[in-house]
Coordinates of C-alpha atoms in Angstrom, one line a residue:
Chain A
M864 CA -70.9 -25.4 -45.6
A865 CA -71.5 -28.9 -44.8
N866 CA -68.4 -30.5 -44.5
S867 CA -67.7 -34.4 -43.6
A868 CA -64.2 -33.4 -42.5
H869 CA -66.2 -31.6 -39.0
I870 CA -67.3 -34.9 -37.9
E871 CA -65.6 -36.6 -35.0
G872 CA -63.6 -39.4 -35.8
T873 CA -63.4 -38.8 -39.1
P874 CA -59.6 -37.8 -40.5
N875 CA -59.2 -34.1 -41.3
P876 CA -57.8 -33.7 -45.0
N877 CA -55.1 -31.4 -44.2
V878 CA -53.2 -32.1 -41.2
S879 CA -50.9 -35.2 -40.3
I880 CA -48.3 -36.2 -37.9
D881 CA -45.2 -38.0 -38.8
C882 CA -42.9 -39.4 -36.0
V883 CA -39.4 -39.9 -36.2
V884 CA -38.1 -42.6 -33.9
F885 CA -34.5 -43.1 -33.2
G886 CA -32.8 -46.1 -31.3
F887 CA -29.1 -46.8 -30.6
D888 CA -27.7 -50.6 -30.7
N889 CA -24.4 -49.2 -29.4
E890 CA -22.9 -48.5 -32.9
K891 CA -25.3 -47.0 -34.6
L892 CA -28.1 -44.5 -34.4
K893 CA -31.0 -45.7 -36.4
V894 CA -34.2 -44.1 -37.4
L895 CA -37.5 -46.4 -37.8
L896 CA -39.3 -46.4 -41.0
I897 CA -42.2 -48.4 -42.3
E898 CA -42.9 -49.8 -45.7
Q899 CA -46.3 -48.0 -47.0
K900 CA -49.5 -50.0 -47.1
N901 CA -49.2 -51.8 -50.4
K902 CA -52.4 -52.3 -53.1
G903 CA -51.9 -54.2 -56.1
S904 CA -49.4 -52.3 -58.5
I905 CA -47.7 -50.0 -56.1
N906 CA -44.4 -49.5 -55.6
A907 CA -43.5 -50.0 -51.9
Q908 CA -41.7 -46.7 -50.4
F909 CA -40.8 -46.4 -47.4
A910 CA -41.9 -43.3 -45.0
L911 CA -41.7 -42.3 -41.5
P912 CA -45.1 -43.9 -39.2
G913 CA -47.6 -40.9 -39.8
D914 CA -51.5 -40.6 -40.4
L915 CA -53.9 -38.1 -41.0
V916 CA -54.9 -36.2 -37.7
L917 CA -58.7 -37.3 -36.8
E918 CA -60.8 -34.1 -36.1
D919 CA -61.7 -35.1 -32.4
E920 CA -57.9 -35.7 -31.3
D921 CA -55.2 -33.3 -30.3
L922 CA -51.7 -33.0 -32.2
H923 CA -50.0 -35.0 -28.8
Q924 CA -52.8 -37.8 -28.8
S925 CA -52.7 -38.3 -32.2
A926 CA -49.0 -38.8 -32.5
T927 CA -49.5 -41.5 -29.8
R928 CA -52.1 -43.1 -31.7
I929 CA -50.6 -43.4 -34.7
L930 CA -47.1 -44.6 -33.6
K931 CA -49.4 -47.3 -31.5
E932 CA -51.3 -48.2 -34.8
L933 CA -48.4 -48.6 -37.2
T934 CA -45.4 -49.7 -35.1
D935 CA -46.8 -51.0 -31.9
L936 CA -44.8 -48.5 -29.6
E937 CA -46.3 -47.0 -26.7
G938 CA -45.5 -44.9 -23.2
I939 CA -42.5 -43.4 -24.7
Y940 CA -40.6 -40.0 -24.7
L941 CA -42.5 -38.2 -27.8
K942 CA -41.7 -34.4 -28.5
Q943 CA -43.3 -32.0 -31.3
F944 CA -40.5 -30.6 -33.1
K945 CA -41.6 -28.6 -36.2
T946 CA -44.6 -28.6 -38.8
F947 CA -43.6 -28.6 -42.6
G948 CA -45.7 -26.9 -45.0
D949 CA -44.6 -26.7 -48.0
P950 CA -47.3 -26.3 -50.7
N951 CA -45.9 -29.0 -52.8
R952 CA -44.5 -31.6 -50.2
V953 CA -47.4 -34.5 -51.2
R954 CA -47.1 -33.4 -54.9
D955 CA -44.5 -35.5 -56.1
V956 CA -45.2 -38.2 -58.3
K957 CA -43.4 -40.8 -56.7
D958 CA -46.3 -40.1 -54.0
Q959 CA -48.9 -40.1 -56.3
E960 CA -50.6 -43.4 -56.8
W961 CA -50.5 -43.9 -53.3
L962 CA -52.3 -41.0 -52.2
R963 CA -55.2 -41.6 -55.0
T964 CA -55.4 -45.3 -53.6
F965 CA -55.3 -44.6 -49.8
R966 CA -56.7 -40.7 -49.4
E967 CA -60.3 -40.1 -49.8
D968 CA -58.8 -36.8 -50.5
P969 CA -55.8 -37.2 -52.9
E970 CA -55.6 -33.6 -53.9
A971 CA -55.6 -31.7 -50.4
R972 CA -52.5 -29.8 -49.5
V973 CA -51.2 -31.5 -46.6
I974 CA -49.2 -30.3 -43.4
T975 CA -47.7 -32.3 -41.0
V976 CA -46.7 -31.8 -37.5
A977 CA -43.4 -33.9 -36.9
Y978 CA -42.7 -35.5 -34.1
Y979 CA -39.3 -37.1 -32.3
S980 CA -38.8 -39.9 -29.9
L981 CA -36.2 -41.7 -28.2
V982 CA -36.7 -45.5 -27.8
K983 CA -34.5 -47.9 -26.1
M984 CA -33.8 -50.7 -28.4
E985 CA -33.8 -53.1 -25.8
D986 CA -37.5 -52.2 -25.1
Y987 CA -38.9 -52.7 -28.6
I988 CA -38.7 -55.3 -31.3
P989 CA -40.1 -54.0 -34.6
Q990 CA -43.4 -55.1 -35.3
A991 CA -46.3 -53.8 -37.4
A992 CA -49.3 -53.3 -36.1
S993 CA -52.3 -53.9 -38.4
L994 CA -52.1 -51.1 -40.3
A995 CA -48.9 -51.0 -41.7
G996 CA -46.4 -53.0 -43.9
K997 CA -43.0 -54.1 -42.5
V998 CA -41.3 -51.7 -39.8
I999 CA -37.5 -51.6 -39.9
W1000 CA -34.8 -49.7 -37.7
Q1001 CA -32.3 -48.1 -40.8
N1002 CA -28.9 -46.3 -39.7
V1003 CA -29.8 -42.8 -39.8
D1004 CA -26.9 -42.7 -42.4
E1005 CA -28.0 -44.8 -44.9
V1006 CA -31.7 -43.8 -45.3
P1007 CA -32.9 -44.6 -48.9
Q1008 CA -35.5 -42.4 -50.6
L1009 CA -39.0 -41.8 -48.4
A1010 CA -42.3 -40.9 -49.4
F1011 CA -43.1 -36.9 -49.2
D1012 CA -40.6 -34.8 -47.9
H1013 CA -39.8 -37.6 -44.8
N1014 CA -36.1 -37.2 -45.8
Q1015 CA -36.0 -33.7 -44.8
I1016 CA -38.1 -34.3 -41.5
V1017 CA -35.3 -37.1 -40.6
N1018 CA -32.4 -34.5 -41.3
E1019 CA -34.4 -31.5 -39.1
A1020 CA -35.0 -34.0 -36.8
L1021 CA -31.4 -35.3 -36.4
E1022 CA -30.5 -31.6 -35.9
R1023 CA -32.9 -31.1 -33.4
L1024 CA -31.5 -34.1 -31.7
R1025 CA -28.2 -32.6 -31.3
E1026 CA -29.3 -29.6 -30.3
E1027 CA -31.2 -30.9 -27.3
F1028 CA -28.7 -33.2 -26.4
E1029 CA -25.9 -30.8 -26.1
Y1030 CA -28.0 -28.0 -24.5
K1031 CA -30.4 -30.5 -22.1
N1032 CA -28.8 -34.1 -22.2
V1033 CA -31.9 -35.1 -23.7
G1034 CA -30.6 -38.6 -25.7
Y1035 CA -29.6 -40.7 -22.3
E1036 CA -33.0 -42.2 -23.2
L1037 CA -31.2 -44.0 -26.0
L1038 CA -29.2 -45.9 -23.7
P1039 CA -29.8 -49.4 -22.3
K1040 CA -30.9 -48.2 -18.2
K1041 CA -27.5 -49.6 -17.1
F1042 CA -24.7 -48.5 -19.3
T1043 CA -20.7 -48.0 -19.4
L1044 CA -18.9 -45.1 -20.2
S1045 CA -17.8 -46.7 -23.4
M1046 CA -21.0 -47.0 -24.5
L1047 CA -22.0 -43.2 -23.3
Q1048 CA -19.2 -41.7 -25.6
K1049 CA -19.9 -43.6 -28.8
L1050 CA -23.7 -41.9 -28.2
H1051 CA -21.7 -38.3 -28.1
E1052 CA -19.7 -39.2 -31.3
I1053 CA -22.4 -40.8 -33.2
I1054 CA -24.7 -37.4 -32.3
L1055 CA -22.3 -35.1 -32.5
G1056 CA -20.6 -36.3 -35.8
I1057 CA -17.2 -36.2 -34.1
E1058 CA -14.8 -37.9 -32.3
L1059 CA -14.0 -37.5 -28.6
D1060 CA -11.2 -37.9 -26.5
K1061 CA -11.3 -40.9 -23.8
R1062 CA -9.4 -38.9 -21.0
N1063 CA -11.2 -35.8 -21.8
F1064 CA -14.6 -37.2 -22.4
R1065 CA -14.6 -38.9 -18.7
K1066 CA -13.3 -35.8 -17.1
K1067 CA -16.2 -33.7 -18.7
I1068 CA -18.8 -36.4 -17.7
K1069 CA -17.6 -36.7 -14.1
K1070 CA -17.7 -33.0 -13.2
S1071 CA -21.0 -32.7 -15.1
E1072 CA -22.3 -35.1 -12.5
V1073 CA -25.0 -36.5 -14.1
L1074 CA -24.2 -40.2 -13.8
I1075 CA -24.5 -42.5 -10.6
P1076 CA -22.3 -45.5 -10.4
L1077 CA -23.5 -49.0 -10.1
E1078 CA -22.4 -51.7 -8.0
E1079 CA -22.6 -53.7 -10.8
K1080 CA -19.9 -54.7 -13.8
Q1081 CA -20.8 -55.7 -17.2
S1082 CA -21.1 -59.8 -18.2
G1083 CA -20.9 -61.8 -20.7
V1084 CA -18.3 -59.7 -22.4
D1085 CA -14.8 -60.6 -23.8
H1086 CA -12.9 -58.1 -22.2
K1087 CA -12.2 -56.8 -18.9
P1088 CA -15.9 -56.0 -17.8
A1089 CA -16.2 -52.3 -17.1
Q1090 CA -18.3 -50.4 -14.8
L1091 CA -21.9 -50.0 -15.3
F1092 CA -24.0 -46.2 -15.1
R1093 CA -27.2 -45.2 -14.9
Y1094 CA -28.6 -41.9 -15.9
K1095 CA -29.4 -39.5 -12.6
S1096 CA -32.7 -38.1 -13.6
S1097 CA -34.7 -41.4 -13.1
S1098 CA -37.8 -39.7 -14.3
R1099 CA -36.9 -40.6 -18.2
Chain B
M292 CA -64.3 -34.3 -54.4
A293 CA -64.7 -30.6 -55.4
N294 CA -63.0 -28.8 -52.5
S295 CA -62.9 -24.7 -53.4
A296 CA -59.9 -25.0 -50.4
H297 CA -57.4 -26.3 -53.4
I298 CA -57.3 -23.2 -55.5
E299 CA -54.4 -21.4 -55.1
G300 CA -54.7 -18.0 -53.5
T301 CA -57.7 -18.9 -51.2
P302 CA -57.2 -19.3 -47.5
N303 CA -57.1 -23.2 -46.2
P304 CA -59.7 -23.3 -43.9
N305 CA -58.0 -25.9 -41.3
V306 CA -54.4 -24.1 -41.0
S307 CA -53.8 -20.8 -39.4
I308 CA -50.4 -18.8 -38.6
D309 CA -49.7 -16.7 -35.3
C310 CA -47.2 -14.5 -34.4
V311 CA -45.9 -13.6 -31.0
V312 CA -43.7 -10.6 -31.8
F313 CA -41.6 -9.6 -28.6
G314 CA -40.7 -6.0 -27.8
F315 CA -38.4 -4.9 -25.1
D316 CA -38.6 -0.8 -24.0
N317 CA -35.5 -1.1 -21.4
E318 CA -37.8 -2.0 -18.5
K319 CA -40.6 -3.8 -19.8
L320 CA -40.8 -7.1 -22.0
K321 CA -43.6 -6.5 -24.3
V322 CA -45.7 -8.3 -26.7
L323 CA -47.3 -7.1 -29.9
L324 CA -51.3 -7.2 -30.1
I325 CA -54.2 -6.2 -32.6
E326 CA -57.8 -5.5 -32.1
Q327 CA -59.8 -7.8 -33.8
K328 CA -61.6 -6.7 -37.0
N329 CA -64.7 -5.5 -36.0
K330 CA -68.1 -5.2 -38.0
G331 CA -71.6 -4.3 -36.3
S332 CA -71.8 -5.5 -32.5
I333 CA -69.1 -7.7 -32.1
N334 CA -67.1 -7.3 -29.0
A335 CA -63.6 -6.5 -30.1
Q336 CA -61.1 -8.7 -28.5
F337 CA -57.2 -8.5 -28.7
A338 CA -55.5 -11.1 -30.0
L339 CA -52.1 -12.5 -31.6
P340 CA -51.6 -11.2 -35.5
G341 CA -52.5 -14.1 -37.2
D342 CA -55.0 -15.6 -40.1
L343 CA -55.4 -18.5 -42.4
V344 CA -52.3 -20.0 -44.8
L345 CA -53.2 -19.4 -48.5
E346 CA -53.1 -22.8 -50.6
D347 CA -50.5 -21.9 -52.4
E348 CA -47.8 -20.7 -49.7
D349 CA -45.5 -22.2 -47.3
L350 CA -45.8 -21.5 -43.8
H351 CA -42.7 -19.7 -43.3
Q352 CA -43.9 -17.2 -46.4
S353 CA -47.5 -17.3 -44.6
A354 CA -46.2 -15.7 -41.4
T355 CA -44.2 -12.9 -43.0
R356 CA -47.2 -12.0 -44.9
I357 CA -49.8 -12.1 -42.4
L358 CA -47.4 -10.0 -40.2
K359 CA -46.9 -7.5 -42.8
E360 CA -50.5 -7.4 -43.5
L361 CA -51.6 -6.6 -40.0
T362 CA -49.1 -4.7 -38.6
D363 CA -46.8 -3.4 -41.3
L364 CA -43.8 -5.2 -40.1
E365 CA -40.9 -6.3 -42.3
G366 CA -37.9 -8.2 -42.7
I367 CA -37.6 -9.3 -38.8
Y368 CA -36.5 -12.4 -37.1
L369 CA -39.3 -15.4 -37.5
K370 CA -39.0 -18.4 -35.3
Q371 CA -41.5 -21.3 -35.9
F372 CA -41.8 -22.8 -32.2
K373 CA -45.0 -25.0 -31.6
T374 CA -48.0 -25.8 -33.3
F375 CA -51.2 -25.8 -31.5
G376 CA -54.1 -28.0 -32.2
D377 CA -56.7 -28.3 -29.2
P378 CA -59.7 -29.6 -31.3
N379 CA -61.5 -26.9 -29.3
R380 CA -59.1 -24.0 -29.7
V381 CA -61.8 -22.3 -31.4
R382 CA -64.7 -23.4 -30.3
D383 CA -65.0 -21.3 -27.2
V384 CA -68.3 -18.9 -27.0
K385 CA -66.2 -15.7 -26.8
D386 CA -65.1 -16.3 -30.2
Q387 CA -68.0 -17.6 -31.8
E388 CA -69.1 -14.3 -33.1
W389 CA -66.5 -13.3 -34.6
L390 CA -65.8 -16.5 -36.7
R391 CA -69.6 -16.3 -37.9
T392 CA -69.0 -12.9 -39.1
F393 CA -65.5 -13.4 -41.0
R394 CA -64.7 -16.7 -41.4
E395 CA -66.2 -18.4 -44.8
D396 CA -66.1 -21.6 -42.4
P397 CA -66.7 -20.9 -39.0
E398 CA -67.3 -24.4 -37.8
A399 CA -63.8 -26.1 -39.6
R400 CA -61.3 -26.9 -36.8
V401 CA -58.6 -24.5 -37.2
I402 CA -54.8 -25.7 -36.5
T403 CA -52.3 -22.7 -36.0
V404 CA -48.4 -22.7 -36.1
A405 CA -47.1 -20.4 -34.0
Y406 CA -43.9 -18.5 -34.6
Y407 CA -42.3 -16.1 -32.2
S408 CA -40.0 -12.5 -33.3
L409 CA -38.0 -10.8 -31.2
V410 CA -38.0 -6.9 -32.7
K411 CA -35.9 -3.5 -31.4
M412 CA -38.6 -1.5 -30.3
E413 CA -36.3 1.7 -31.5
D414 CA -36.6 0.4 -35.5
Y415 CA -40.8 0.2 -35.2
I416 CA -43.9 2.1 -34.3
P417 CA -46.8 -0.3 -34.1
Q418 CA -49.1 0.6 -36.8
A419 CA -52.3 -1.2 -38.2
A420 CA -52.0 -1.8 -41.9
S421 CA -54.9 -1.9 -43.8
L422 CA -56.4 -5.3 -42.4
A423 CA -56.2 -4.6 -38.7
G424 CA -57.7 -2.6 -36.2
K425 CA -55.6 -1.5 -33.4
V426 CA -52.1 -2.3 -32.6
I427 CA -50.5 -2.2 -29.6
W428 CA -47.3 -3.1 -27.4
Q429 CA -48.7 -4.7 -24.2
N430 CA -46.6 -5.6 -21.1
V431 CA -46.2 -9.1 -21.2
D432 CA -47.1 -9.7 -17.4
E433 CA -50.3 -7.8 -18.1
V434 CA -51.8 -9.0 -21.1
P435 CA -55.8 -9.4 -20.7
Q436 CA -58.1 -12.2 -22.2
L437 CA -57.2 -12.8 -25.4
A438 CA -59.4 -14.4 -28.9
F439 CA -58.9 -18.0 -28.9
D440 CA -56.2 -20.0 -26.9
H441 CA -53.5 -17.0 -27.8
N442 CA -53.0 -16.6 -24.0
Q443 CA -51.6 -19.9 -24.1
I444 CA -49.4 -19.2 -27.5
V445 CA -47.9 -16.1 -25.4
N446 CA -46.6 -18.3 -22.8
E447 CA -45.5 -20.9 -24.3
A448 CA -43.5 -18.6 -26.8
L449 CA -42.2 -16.9 -23.8
E450 CA -40.9 -20.3 -22.3
R451 CA -39.1 -21.2 -25.4
L452 CA -37.5 -17.6 -25.4
R453 CA -36.4 -18.3 -22.0
E454 CA -34.9 -21.6 -23.4
E455 CA -33.3 -19.6 -26.5
F456 CA -31.8 -16.6 -24.5
E457 CA -30.3 -19.1 -21.9
Y458 CA -28.7 -21.7 -24.5
K459 CA -28.4 -19.9 -27.3
N460 CA -28.2 -16.1 -26.7
V461 CA -31.0 -15.4 -28.9
G462 CA -32.5 -12.1 -27.4
Y463 CA -29.9 -9.4 -28.1
E464 CA -32.4 -8.7 -31.3
L465 CA -34.5 -6.9 -28.3
L466 CA -31.5 -4.4 -27.5
P467 CA -30.9 -1.4 -29.4
K468 CA -27.9 -1.7 -31.9
K469 CA -25.5 0.0 -29.2
F470 CA -26.3 -0.9 -25.6
T471 CA -25.1 -0.6 -22.1
L472 CA -24.4 -3.2 -19.3
S473 CA -27.1 -2.0 -17.5
M474 CA -29.6 -2.4 -20.4
L475 CA -28.1 -5.8 -21.0
Q476 CA -28.7 -7.1 -17.6
K477 CA -32.4 -5.6 -17.2
L478 CA -33.2 -7.6 -20.5
H479 CA -31.5 -11.0 -18.6
E480 CA -33.3 -10.4 -15.4
I481 CA -36.8 -9.7 -17.4
I482 CA -36.4 -12.5 -19.4
L483 CA -35.4 -15.1 -16.9
G484 CA -37.5 -13.3 -14.1
I485 CA -34.5 -13.2 -11.9
E486 CA -32.4 -10.7 -10.1
L487 CA -28.8 -10.9 -10.8
D488 CA -25.5 -9.6 -9.2
K489 CA -24.2 -6.5 -10.8
R490 CA -20.7 -7.7 -10.2
N491 CA -21.5 -11.3 -11.5
F492 CA -23.3 -10.5 -14.4
R493 CA -20.4 -8.1 -15.6
K494 CA -17.8 -10.9 -15.1
K495 CA -19.8 -13.8 -16.9
I496 CA -20.5 -11.6 -19.6
K497 CA -16.9 -10.4 -20.1
K498 CA -15.8 -14.2 -20.1
S499 CA -18.4 -14.8 -22.6
E500 CA -16.8 -12.6 -25.5
V501 CA -20.1 -11.9 -27.1
L502 CA -19.5 -8.1 -27.1
I503 CA -17.9 -6.0 -28.5
P504 CA -17.1 -2.5 -26.9
L505 CA -17.6 0.6 -28.6
E506 CA -15.4 4.3 -28.7
E507 CA -18.8 6.0 -27.6
K508 CA -20.8 6.6 -24.7
Q509 CA -24.4 7.2 -23.7
S510 CA -25.4 10.6 -24.3
G511 CA -28.7 12.6 -23.3
V512 CA -28.6 10.8 -19.8
D513 CA -28.7 12.5 -16.3
H514 CA -26.2 10.4 -15.0
K515 CA -22.5 9.6 -16.1
P516 CA -22.8 8.3 -19.4
A517 CA -22.0 4.4 -19.3
Q518 CA -20.1 3.0 -21.9
L519 CA -22.2 1.0 -25.3
F520 CA -21.7 -2.3 -26.5
R521 CA -22.8 -4.0 -29.5
Y522 CA -23.3 -7.9 -29.9
K523 CA -20.7 -9.9 -31.8
S524 CA -22.5 -11.5 -34.6
S525 CA -23.2 -8.7 -36.5
S526 CA -25.8 -11.2 -38.9
R527 CA -28.5 -10.6 -36.5

């Protein structure tokens, strides 16, 4: 059976990648959204950065390429967390016009492999690379209706982030390289969705021995400058 | 573009499911393997229970169906853990003959969504359902060369099981409904690959409050019968 989908460098019509990129501005947890490419009369929707996988690339390679192409982000922590395959996930009316305009095979079922990623906001200013429209940081508690099942994907990424944060200290990547204990407490509160007692929190963090105190304090703040710390595992 | 792959009930040539089913016989951790269907001269290989996803089923539904069709297992804990998408994962010479005999589109790239599952061995005697050849329990440390990248999938499932066992007490499903502390210790040692001190282990388990002691002791053993326990979360 001759099938163009087998040719290297062409997209596989049935498999895509979507990336949930989280950021933290010391107040709110954010997620990176792109405006879908727009031609003619299409109502622009926001979506996760994502696209079809090419025939000759593996999934991680594909996620890296797509994120670079759409947002200019590169060299960041990317973790595959779940594959979404509801047979109707690309069949919603809201998505039909975009699919018919941009996909060679708009009827094809698309199964998407989702990755999540953590970015230091100090290191990245959102910018659309050539293939995307606008790129924005959106508060995770104010995400609008997104294309396809992307709202569900964001929610499940958030659940996974909570789990990995609790069990494996994944999440420190969201803080600046040097941070205060207040910033760390805020990050815990935001990700876990709870308020923490300052004294108990500091006791627990001290006991866990994951931080290194620096010979340095905050600068440029209008209160008593606080001690700065960095995360022990410098590999992250 | 007319494409038979869009018709409901037909297999999607690009997406499959593979299931890593673990069992525990109180001595060794086991994994369930099936002998690939055999026609004519094909050298039979062992493989994980797996098959292509049908166009109109979602991934979890597909995993449930495939496991039932190939092994007669049903109603068990099934957890999606990773999707494998190396472009060459079905291109090894050892797999070509089987693919050419059994797949309508043997050249198609296949991305596989892998699930793992935990089974009480007391509840299941391996049996091939109509669609498979032999079904066997194999010690995880004695798995032969399997079809495709299934050895890698088994290894990654094992890593995930270790993680979930450590962080979330997933793994108790492998024990009989009523078990002794020695059986529980053995399970810990086998999954984590370490030896544990009996006294410390019992102290730790007692402190974790996950077990309920039963008014019952072992029977039919040739040593002093030990106290039986069950796991607190009866939902599993």
